Amino acid sequence: MKSILVTGATGLLGTTLVPHLKSCGYHVVTHARSGRADLLADLDNRSSAFELMEQAKPDIIINLVGLTSVEQCQEQPNAAYLANTLTVENLVLWILKTGTASHLVQISTDQVYDGMAVHTEDQVTLTNNYAFSKYAGELAAAHVPSTILRTNFIGRSKVSNRESITDWVFTSLRDGKQIQVLRDVFFSPLSMATLAGMIQLVIEKNPLGIFNLGSHNGMSKADFDFAFAEYLELPTSTMSRIYSSEAHFLKAYRPKDMRMDCSRFEETFGIKLPDLKDEIRLVAREYHDIT
Ligand SMILES: NC(=O)c1ccc[n+]([C@@H]2O[C@H](COP(=O)([O-])OP(=O)(O)OC[C@H]3O[C@@H](n4cnc5c(N)ncnc54)[C@H](OP(=O)(O)O)[C@@H]3O)[C@@H](O)[C@H]2O)c1
């Protein structure tokens, strides 16, 4: 059986992905910088990263390490470089140095796109430090046999100090808090549950290259938030639609359109990815026990 190392396993995606892979019978070793994981290492430190890889010697690395705060990446470009680029470089350097036949699955982001379109993989437009640092991570990953997945995801967080978008909308509307949602920012995420299943397909086939991985019929963040609220029958009187030019609480630029054309992924795996509306319905069910 293939040995799988999930780096950054204690975050938002890792805490859905790891139980999924384990329940399917995979042997998974988990990594994080701190907290509850099988192996701990700071991957922006080269010798710690090499030590981790020597211990794990994985057939497959699923790299979820990252600094995902767009605001923090903008304010601290070097922190973005360390977390989103150097960590990948260190994993890649170990593979190159040792000649180990490890396959790298690098989780990247839909933030590498902008401009009104449903983007194919070659239509990159980099507009903030988060996107730059993740794209540089992709370039590093491409030096070894790798699958680079550009994605975005939704779902209920299983990490106590980590709030997802749907957690924020859910809690705000439930508590009657005023929130503003963006009518001119479009995306096409998958639920974390679906994404975990797709990553499982990837580690079985290990295709090389860059793949968009999202849902069909992406929508604006505002439409998404209202649809989510509707499935949960949450009151929406405290939620208002605004343009991003009015969103003074956002300091860093956000791409206006991150929707992805996922035909390359669908053709490679012979599957049809779900519609975003169905993914929202799936995610809404994750909150039913607290409504
Ligand atoms: N969240 C999203 O909406 C989103 C959307 C698109 C793509 N992505 C990408 O998906 C991946 C997973 O995102 P996520 O939201 O699950 O991330 P997350 O919740 O922020 O978790 C990040 C993980 O990386 C670890 N980590 C961070 N810096 C590290 C370092 N220098 N050395 C070792 N470990 C380090 C963290 O461990 P500690 O907590 O111990 O530091 C944690 O386990 C990321 O690559 C992200 O760019 C995320």
JSON list of C-alpha atoms and ligand atoms in Angstrom, two decimals, residues 7-15 31-37 40-45 52 63-69 79 82-84 87 106-111 130 134 149-154 157 159 161-165 192 195, ligand 1:
[
{"chain": "A", "resi": 7, "resn": "THR", "atom": "CA", "xyz": [1.56, 18.10, 5.38]},
{"chain": "A", "resi": 8, "resn": "GLY", "atom": "CA", "xyz": [-0.44, 20.88, 7.04]},
{"chain": "A", "resi": 9, "resn": "ALA", "atom": "CA", "xyz": [-2.91, 18.21, 8.14]},
{"chain": "A", "resi": 10, "resn": "THR", "atom": "CA", "xyz": [-4.35, 20.07, 11.14]},
{"chain": "A", "resi": 11, "resn": "GLY", "atom": "CA", "xyz": [-5.94, 22.92, 9.16]},
{"chain": "A", "resi": 12, "resn": "LEU", "atom": "CA", "xyz": [-9.36, 23.46, 7.63]},
{"chain": "A", "resi": 13, "resn": "LEU", "atom": "CA", "xyz": [-8.96, 21.05, 4.71]},
{"chain": "A", "resi": 14, "resn": "GLY", "atom": "CA", "xyz": [-6.68, 18.53, 6.41]},
{"chain": "A", "resi": 15, "resn": "THR", "atom": "CA", "xyz": [-9.20, 17.78, 9.16]},
{"chain": "A", "resi": 31, "resn": "HIS", "atom": "CA", "xyz": [2.20, 16.56, 9.75]},
{"chain": "A", "resi": 32, "resn": "ALA", "atom": "CA", "xyz": [1.79, 20.08, 11.17]},
{"chain": "A", "resi": 33, "resn": "ARG", "atom": "CA", "xyz": [4.05, 22.71, 12.64]},
{"chain": "A", "resi": 34, "resn": "SER", "atom": "CA", "xyz": [2.48, 22.36, 16.08]},
{"chain": "A", "resi": 35, "resn": "GLY", "atom": "CA", "xyz": [-0.40, 20.59, 17.80]},
{"chain": "A", "resi": 36, "resn": "ARG", "atom": "CA", "xyz": [-1.83, 17.14, 17.16]},
{"chain": "A", "resi": 37, "resn": "ALA", "atom": "CA", "xyz": [-0.10, 15.46, 14.24]},
{"chain": "A", "resi": 40, "resn": "LEU", "atom": "CA", "xyz": [5.88, 18.05, 13.74]},
{"chain": "A", "resi": 41, "resn": "ALA", "atom": "CA", "xyz": [8.19, 20.26, 11.68]},
{"chain": "A", "resi": 42, "resn": "ASP", "atom": "CA", "xyz": [8.52, 23.83, 10.53]},
{"chain": "A", "resi": 43, "resn": "LEU", "atom": "CA", "xyz": [8.75, 23.32, 6.79]},
{"chain": "A", "resi": 44, "resn": "ASP", "atom": "CA", "xyz": [10.20, 26.75, 6.05]},
{"chain": "A", "resi": 45, "resn": "ASN", "atom": "CA", "xyz": [13.30, 25.48, 7.85]},
{"chain": "A", "resi": 52, "resn": "LEU", "atom": "CA", "xyz": [10.55, 15.12, 8.25]},
{"chain": "A", "resi": 63, "resn": "ASN", "atom": "CA", "xyz": [0.86, 19.42, 0.73]},
{"chain": "A", "resi": 64, "resn": "LEU", "atom": "CA", "xyz": [-1.76, 21.56, 2.47]},
{"chain": "A", "resi": 65, "resn": "VAL", "atom": "CA", "xyz": [0.71, 23.90, 4.20]},
{"chain": "A", "resi": 66, "resn": "GLY", "atom": "CA", "xyz": [-0.03, 27.53, 3.63]},
{"chain": "A", "resi": 67, "resn": "LEU", "atom": "CA", "xyz": [-0.67, 30.99, 4.94]},
{"chain": "A", "resi": 68, "resn": "THR", "atom": "CA", "xyz": [-4.22, 31.55, 3.69]},
{"chain": "A", "resi": 69, "resn": "SER", "atom": "CA", "xyz": [-4.98, 35.00, 5.09]},
{"chain": "A", "resi": 79, "resn": "ALA", "atom": "CA", "xyz": [5.62, 35.51, 5.70]},
{"chain": "A", "resi": 82, "resn": "LEU", "atom": "CA", "xyz": [7.98, 31.44, 3.76]},
{"chain": "A", "resi": 83, "resn": "ALA", "atom": "CA", "xyz": [4.65, 29.62, 4.15]},
{"chain": "A", "resi": 84, "resn": "ASN", "atom": "CA", "xyz": [3.46, 29.37, 0.56]},
{"chain": "A", "resi": 87, "resn": "THR", "atom": "CA", "xyz": [7.89, 25.24, 2.29]},
{"chain": "A", "resi": 106, "resn": "GLN", "atom": "CA", "xyz": [0.31, 20.56, -4.28]},
{"chain": "A", "resi": 107, "resn": "ILE", "atom": "CA", "xyz": [-2.86, 22.34, -3.19]},
{"chain": "A", "resi": 108, "resn": "SER", "atom": "CA", "xyz": [-2.97, 25.75, -4.82]},
{"chain": "A", "resi": 109, "resn": "THR", "atom": "CA", "xyz": [-5.67, 28.36, -5.18]},
{"chain": "A", "resi": 110, "resn": "ASP", "atom": "CA", "xyz": [-8.22, 29.98, -7.50]},
{"chain": "A", "resi": 111, "resn": "GLN", "atom": "CA", "xyz": [-6.80, 33.36, -6.42]},
{"chain": "A", "resi": 130, "resn": "TYR", "atom": "CA", "xyz": [-1.19, 35.50, -1.58]},
{"chain": "A", "resi": 134, "resn": "LYS", "atom": "CA", "xyz": [1.04, 30.36, -4.10]},
{"chain": "A", "resi": 149, "resn": "LEU", "atom": "CA", "xyz": [-4.64, 21.46, -7.88]},
{"chain": "A", "resi": 150, "resn": "ARG", "atom": "CA", "xyz": [-6.02, 24.99, -8.10]},
{"chain": "A", "resi": 151, "resn": "THR", "atom": "CA", "xyz": [-9.07, 24.95, -5.93]},
{"chain": "A", "resi": 152, "resn": "ASN", "atom": "CA", "xyz": [-11.25, 26.68, -3.37]},
{"chain": "A", "resi": 153, "resn": "PHE", "atom": "CA", "xyz": [-13.46, 25.04, -0.77]},
{"chain": "A", "resi": 154, "resn": "ILE", "atom": "CA", "xyz": [-16.40, 25.54, 1.55]},
{"chain": "A", "resi": 157, "resn": "SER", "atom": "CA", "xyz": [-14.64, 23.93, 10.15]},
{"chain": "A", "resi": 159, "resn": "VAL", "atom": "CA", "xyz": [-10.68, 23.32, 13.84]},
{"chain": "A", "resi": 161, "resn": "ASN", "atom": "CA", "xyz": [-9.57, 28.49, 16.05]},
{"chain": "A", "resi": 162, "resn": "ARG", "atom": "CA", "xyz": [-10.27, 28.40, 12.30]},
{"chain": "A", "resi": 163, "resn": "GLU", "atom": "CA", "xyz": [-13.52, 29.85, 10.91]},
{"chain": "A", "resi": 164, "resn": "SER", "atom": "CA", "xyz": [-14.65, 29.00, 7.38]},
{"chain": "A", "resi": 165, "resn": "ILE", "atom": "CA", "xyz": [-16.72, 31.35, 5.18]},
{"chain": "A", "resi": 192, "resn": "MET", "atom": "CA", "xyz": [-14.44, 19.99, 1.46]},
{"chain": "A", "resi": 195, "resn": "LEU", "atom": "CA", "xyz": [-12.74, 17.87, -2.62]},
{"chain": "B", "resi": 1, "resn": "LIG", "atom": "N1", "xyz": [-8.88, 28.06, 3.12]},
{"chain": "B", "resi": 1, "resn": "LIG", "atom": "C1", "xyz": [-9.27, 28.26, 1.89]},
{"chain": "B", "resi": 1, "resn": "LIG", "atom": "O1", "xyz": [-10.39, 28.75, 1.68]},
{"chain": "B", "resi": 1, "resn": "LIG", "atom": "C2", "xyz": [-8.39, 27.86, 0.72]},
{"chain": "B", "resi": 1, "resn": "LIG", "atom": "C3", "xyz": [-8.84, 28.12, -0.57]},
{"chain": "B", "resi": 1, "resn": "LIG", "atom": "C4", "xyz": [-8.06, 27.74, -1.66]},
{"chain": "B", "resi": 1, "resn": "LIG", "atom": "C5", "xyz": [-6.84, 27.08, -1.44]},
{"chain": "B", "resi": 1, "resn": "LIG", "atom": "N2", "xyz": [-6.42, 26.87, -0.16]},
{"chain": "B", "resi": 1, "resn": "LIG", "atom": "C6", "xyz": [-5.13, 26.17, 0.03]},
{"chain": "B", "resi": 1, "resn": "LIG", "atom": "O2", "xyz": [-5.43, 24.92, 0.64]},
{"chain": "B", "resi": 1, "resn": "LIG", "atom": "C7", "xyz": [-4.39, 24.56, 1.55]},
{"chain": "B", "resi": 1, "resn": "LIG", "atom": "C8", "xyz": [-5.01, 24.20, 2.90]},
{"chain": "B", "resi": 1, "resn": "LIG", "atom": "O3", "xyz": [-5.67, 25.35, 3.41]},
{"chain": "B", "resi": 1, "resn": "LIG", "atom": "P1", "xyz": [-6.31, 25.35, 4.88]},
{"chain": "B", "resi": 1, "resn": "LIG", "atom": "O4", "xyz": [-7.36, 26.40, 4.86]},
{"chain": "B", "resi": 1, "resn": "LIG", "atom": "O5", "xyz": [-6.62, 23.96, 5.32]},
{"chain": "B", "resi": 1, "resn": "LIG", "atom": "O6", "xyz": [-5.06, 25.92, 5.72]},
{"chain": "B", "resi": 1, "resn": "LIG", "atom": "P2", "xyz": [-4.99, 26.20, 7.30]},
{"chain": "B", "resi": 1, "resn": "LIG", "atom": "O7", "xyz": [-6.28, 25.85, 7.95]},
{"chain": "B", "resi": 1, "resn": "LIG", "atom": "O8", "xyz": [-4.47, 27.58, 7.48]},
{"chain": "B", "resi": 1, "resn": "LIG", "atom": "O9", "xyz": [-3.88, 25.16, 7.78]},
{"chain": "B", "resi": 1, "resn": "LIG", "atom": "C9", "xyz": [-2.56, 25.33, 7.40]},
{"chain": "B", "resi": 1, "resn": "LIG", "atom": "C10", "xyz": [-1.72, 24.14, 7.86]},
{"chain": "B", "resi": 1, "resn": "LIG", "atom": "O10", "xyz": [-0.37, 24.39, 7.49]},
{"chain": "B", "resi": 1, "resn": "LIG", "atom": "C11", "xyz": [0.49, 24.28, 8.62]},
{"chain": "B", "resi": 1, "resn": "LIG", "atom": "N3", "xyz": [1.59, 25.22, 8.44]},
{"chain": "B", "resi": 1, "resn": "LIG", "atom": "C12", "xyz": [1.52, 26.55, 8.18]},
{"chain": "B", "resi": 1, "resn": "LIG", "atom": "N4", "xyz": [2.78, 27.05, 8.06]},
{"chain": "B", "resi": 1, "resn": "LIG", "atom": "C13", "xyz": [3.63, 26.02, 8.22]},
{"chain": "B", "resi": 1, "resn": "LIG", "atom": "C14", "xyz": [5.05, 25.89, 8.21]},
{"chain": "B", "resi": 1, "resn": "LIG", "atom": "N5", "xyz": [5.87, 26.92, 8.01]},
{"chain": "B", "resi": 1, "resn": "LIG", "atom": "N6", "xyz": [5.59, 24.66, 8.42]},
{"chain": "B", "resi": 1, "resn": "LIG", "atom": "C15", "xyz": [4.80, 23.60, 8.64]},
{"chain": "B", "resi": 1, "resn": "LIG", "atom": "N7", "xyz": [3.46, 23.66, 8.67]},
{"chain": "B", "resi": 1, "resn": "LIG", "atom": "C16", "xyz": [2.88, 24.86, 8.48]},
{"chain": "B", "resi": 1, "resn": "LIG", "atom": "C17", "xyz": [-0.41, 24.59, 9.80]},
{"chain": "B", "resi": 1, "resn": "LIG", "atom": "O11", "xyz": [0.14, 24.02, 10.96]},
{"chain": "B", "resi": 1, "resn": "LIG", "atom": "P3", "xyz": [0.16, 24.89, 12.33]},
{"chain": "B", "resi": 1, "resn": "LIG", "atom": "O12", "xyz": [-1.27, 25.28, 12.58]},
{"chain": "B", "resi": 1, "resn": "LIG", "atom": "O13", "xyz": [0.73, 23.95, 13.31]},
{"chain": "B", "resi": 1, "resn": "LIG", "atom": "O14", "xyz": [1.02, 26.08, 12.02]},
{"chain": "B", "resi": 1, "resn": "LIG", "atom": "C18", "xyz": [-1.72, 23.91, 9.38]},
{"chain": "B", "resi": 1, "resn": "LIG", "atom": "O15", "xyz": [-1.65, 22.53, 9.65]},
{"chain": "B", "resi": 1, "resn": "LIG", "atom": "C19", "xyz": [-3.42, 25.75, 1.59]},
{"chain": "B", "resi": 1, "resn": "LIG", "atom": "O16", "xyz": [-2.32, 25.46, 0.79]},
{"chain": "B", "resi": 1, "resn": "LIG", "atom": "C20", "xyz": [-4.22, 26.89, 0.98]},
{"chain": "B", "resi": 1, "resn": "LIG", "atom": "O17", "xyz": [-3.37, 27.82, 0.31]},
{"chain": "B", "resi": 1, "resn": "LIG", "atom": "C21", "xyz": [-7.16, 27.24, 0.91]}
]
